[in-house]
Amino acid sequence: MKILACYSIKGGVGKTATSVNLAYNAAQAGYRTLLIDLDSQGASSFYFRVRSGKKQWGKRFFDTYESLLKQIKASDFDGLDIIPAHQSFRHFDVFLSDINKRQRRLRQVLKGLKKEYDLIILDCPPSLSYLSEAVFQAADMIVVPVIPTTLSERTYEQLLEFFRDKDLPVGQVYPFFSMVQKQKQLHKTTIERMQSRYKRTLITQVPFSSDIEKMGEHRTPVACFAAKTAGGEAYLNLWQEIQQQLESL
Ligand SMILES: Nc1ncnc2c1ncn2[C@@H]1O[C@H](COP(=O)(O)OP(=O)(O)OP(=O)(O)O)[C@@H](O)[C@H]1O
Ligand SMILES: [Mg+2]
């Protein structure tokens, strides 16, 4: 079983769009996939029309894998299950601050699901917190959507610095370009510079796409209503590129 995190310090860069579409494409490719919506905003749960119960269960998230098993919901798609977000997830850092060896705990708990799943995808909230450190330790691969602008590039550098400072596995971090608008000179030059600077930059670029934006209306992955568009094809290519990488780990 592999663990893939969609993460960025920055908000609104496409983490949720990526998590949802990668989870769908992975399940279509035959991977028994579990998407965990770690963001209390619950956007990926919304896209898959899955809701958490009323129970404030966030505090038990890091207890044992059995407590997670109880929260798993089926999606409308074969091979794809979801743990939807709950409001109580906004207190994850408080819960984690009480836990010994908190950075390791998420990986330990998730590894308990290895008989049930081939792939776990984590849709992360935009922050640099105890939760993100636990995610960095848990994930075999961390994909970081980057909108090719100056500030996003700077935030990506800050993330790498954080990894180096904390002795985290920086080789597991893979940036890719999200919401790309090729007609913009700034996007073009930022992409060129980052590609030559960061060798792990994934080749696939996800374009700015009104089809991807419309996922909120359809409440399904883009492939379900616009597979043969630039947005739909980009997410399929991105999945295939990530799949190759995961298989080589
Ligand atoms: N490739 C794209 N083209 C156009 N719009 C996009 C694209 N990807 C995402 N969006 C839109 O941009 C907004 C932010 O995307 P998304 O929610 O995936 O980002 P996020 O990084 O998960 O945000 P947050 O930090 O709030 O969790 C959404 O309205 C989404 O529909
Ligand atoms: Mg999100």
Tab-separated table of C-alpha atoms in Angstrom, residues 48-191:
chain	number	residue	atom	x	y	z
A	48	PHE	CA	-17.958	12.941	-3.927
A	49	ARG	CA	-21.301	13.659	-2.233
A	50	VAL	CA	-20.206	11.961	0.984
A	51	ARG	CA	-20.826	13.353	4.462
A	52	SER	CA	-19.482	12.579	7.871
A	53	GLY	CA	-21.897	11.736	10.682
A	54	LYS	CA	-22.594	14.225	13.461
A	55	LYS	CA	-20.277	12.548	15.980
A	56	GLN	CA	-17.229	14.624	16.951
A	57	TRP	CA	-14.837	11.808	16.117
A	58	GLY	CA	-11.755	13.860	15.076
A	59	LYS	CA	-10.151	13.268	18.460
A	60	ARG	CA	-10.048	9.515	17.791
A	61	PHE	CA	-8.549	9.918	14.289
A	62	PHE	CA	-5.024	9.118	15.500
A	63	ASP	CA	-5.994	6.325	17.948
A	64	THR	CA	-5.969	3.121	15.898
A	65	TYR	CA	-6.811	2.082	12.378
A	66	GLU	CA	-10.018	0.489	13.701
A	67	SER	CA	-11.315	3.954	14.569
A	68	LEU	CA	-10.685	4.990	10.943
A	69	LEU	CA	-12.316	1.836	9.529
A	70	LYS	CA	-15.604	2.814	11.157
A	71	GLN	CA	-15.600	6.141	9.300
A	72	ILE	CA	-15.047	4.806	5.770
A	73	LYS	CA	-17.856	5.470	3.289
A	74	ALA	CA	-18.338	4.035	-0.165
A	75	SER	CA	-18.265	6.468	-3.093
A	76	ASP	CA	-20.395	6.138	-6.240
A	77	PHE	CA	-17.380	4.529	-7.947
A	78	ASP	CA	-16.064	0.973	-7.793
A	79	GLY	CA	-12.835	0.659	-5.846
A	80	LEU	CA	-13.016	4.137	-4.328
A	81	ASP	CA	-13.869	4.810	-0.677
A	82	ILE	CA	-13.768	8.066	1.252
A	83	ILE	CA	-13.211	9.203	4.794
A	84	PRO	CA	-15.088	12.499	4.689
A	85	ALA	CA	-13.935	15.527	6.651
A	86	HIS	CA	-15.575	16.471	9.905
A	87	GLN	CA	-15.674	19.915	11.530
A	88	SER	CA	-13.702	18.492	14.455
A	89	PHE	CA	-10.718	18.043	12.082
A	90	ARG	CA	-9.978	21.732	12.584
A	91	HIS	CA	-8.625	20.748	16.007
A	92	PHE	CA	-6.161	18.178	14.652
A	93	ASP	CA	-3.181	20.168	15.913
A	94	VAL	CA	-4.585	20.276	19.439
A	95	PHE	CA	-5.142	16.502	19.368
A	96	LEU	CA	-1.675	15.892	17.950
A	97	SER	CA	0.016	18.123	20.526
A	98	ASP	CA	-1.060	15.613	23.212
A	99	ILE	CA	0.393	12.613	21.396
A	100	ASN	CA	3.845	11.165	21.996
A	101	LYS	CA	5.891	10.741	18.796
A	102	ARG	CA	3.112	12.589	17.004
A	103	GLN	CA	4.971	12.843	13.673
A	104	ARG	CA	4.970	9.053	13.287
A	105	ARG	CA	1.453	8.383	14.451
A	106	LEU	CA	-0.423	9.085	11.211
A	107	ARG	CA	1.754	6.657	9.248
A	108	GLN	CA	1.319	3.953	11.907
A	109	VAL	CA	-2.457	4.311	11.878
A	110	LEU	CA	-2.744	4.391	8.079
A	111	LYS	CA	-0.485	1.356	7.678
A	112	GLY	CA	-3.166	-0.585	9.551
A	113	LEU	CA	-5.299	-0.286	6.393
A	114	LYS	CA	-2.795	-2.008	4.112
A	115	LYS	CA	-4.872	-5.164	3.654
A	116	GLU	CA	-7.887	-3.161	2.499
A	117	TYR	CA	-6.250	-0.629	0.167
A	118	ASP	CA	-3.514	-0.304	-2.463
A	119	LEU	CA	-3.446	3.491	-2.295
A	120	ILE	CA	-4.397	6.147	0.242
A	121	ILE	CA	-4.677	9.732	-0.973
A	122	LEU	CA	-4.597	12.566	1.565
A	123	ASP	CA	-6.273	15.861	0.647
A	124	CYS	CA	-4.484	18.273	2.991
A	125	PRO	CA	-5.453	21.695	4.342
A	126	PRO	CA	-3.164	24.629	3.447
A	127	SER	CA	-0.992	25.061	6.514
A	128	LEU	CA	2.364	24.202	7.983
A	129	SER	CA	1.364	22.525	11.223
A	130	TYR	CA	1.758	19.401	13.357
A	131	LEU	CA	-0.700	17.781	10.978
A	132	SER	CA	1.430	18.626	7.935
A	133	GLU	CA	4.542	17.234	9.652
A	134	ALA	CA	2.634	14.035	10.355
A	135	VAL	CA	1.565	13.953	6.685
A	136	PHE	CA	5.177	14.457	5.523
A	137	GLN	CA	6.265	11.467	7.619
A	138	ALA	CA	3.324	9.349	6.504
A	139	ALA	CA	3.447	9.905	2.747
A	140	ASP	CA	5.525	7.884	0.289
A	141	MET	CA	5.071	10.720	-2.205
A	142	ILE	CA	3.957	14.325	-1.709
A	143	VAL	CA	2.628	16.111	-4.784
A	144	VAL	CA	2.548	19.892	-4.621
A	145	PRO	CA	0.393	21.854	-7.082
A	146	VAL	CA	2.166	25.078	-8.038
A	147	ILE	CA	0.459	27.892	-9.945
A	148	PRO	CA	3.418	29.212	-11.964
A	149	THR	CA	3.752	32.659	-10.414
A	150	THR	CA	6.493	34.307	-8.387
A	151	LEU	CA	4.782	33.951	-5.017
A	152	SER	CA	3.959	30.276	-5.558
A	153	GLU	CA	7.553	29.570	-6.484
A	154	ARG	CA	8.665	31.331	-3.306
A	155	THR	CA	6.237	29.273	-1.208
A	156	TYR	CA	7.584	26.100	-2.790
A	157	GLU	CA	11.117	27.141	-1.823
A	158	GLN	CA	9.905	27.757	1.744
A	159	LEU	CA	8.502	24.233	1.832
A	160	LEU	CA	11.815	22.727	0.732
A	161	GLU	CA	13.633	24.803	3.364
A	162	PHE	CA	11.261	23.496	6.005
A	163	PHE	CA	12.006	19.926	4.902
A	164	ARG	CA	15.755	20.514	5.087
A	165	ASP	CA	15.545	22.235	8.495
A	166	LYS	CA	13.501	19.421	9.981
A	167	ASP	CA	15.432	16.639	8.271
A	168	LEU	CA	12.317	15.474	6.459
A	169	PRO	CA	12.481	13.305	3.311
A	170	VAL	CA	12.813	16.062	0.713
A	171	GLY	CA	13.218	13.494	-2.117
A	172	GLN	CA	9.560	12.552	-1.716
A	173	VAL	CA	8.340	16.010	-2.726
A	174	TYR	CA	7.218	16.387	-6.356
A	175	PRO	CA	5.898	19.725	-7.624
A	176	PHE	CA	3.672	20.002	-10.680
A	177	PHE	CA	2.124	22.999	-12.406
A	178	SER	CA	-1.546	23.677	-11.808
A	179	MET	CA	-3.943	26.194	-13.422
A	180	VAL	CA	-1.381	26.900	-16.144
A	181	GLN	CA	-2.153	29.690	-18.606
A	182	LYS	CA	0.420	29.327	-21.345
A	183	GLN	CA	-0.478	32.674	-22.882
A	184	LYS	CA	0.915	34.403	-19.783
A	185	GLN	CA	4.604	35.206	-20.052
A	186	LEU	CA	5.029	34.968	-16.265
A	187	HIS	CA	3.693	31.409	-16.299
A	188	LYS	CA	6.056	30.438	-19.127
A	189	THR	CA	9.175	31.853	-17.519
A	190	THR	CA	8.318	30.505	-14.051
A	191	ILE	CA	7.762	27.008	-15.501
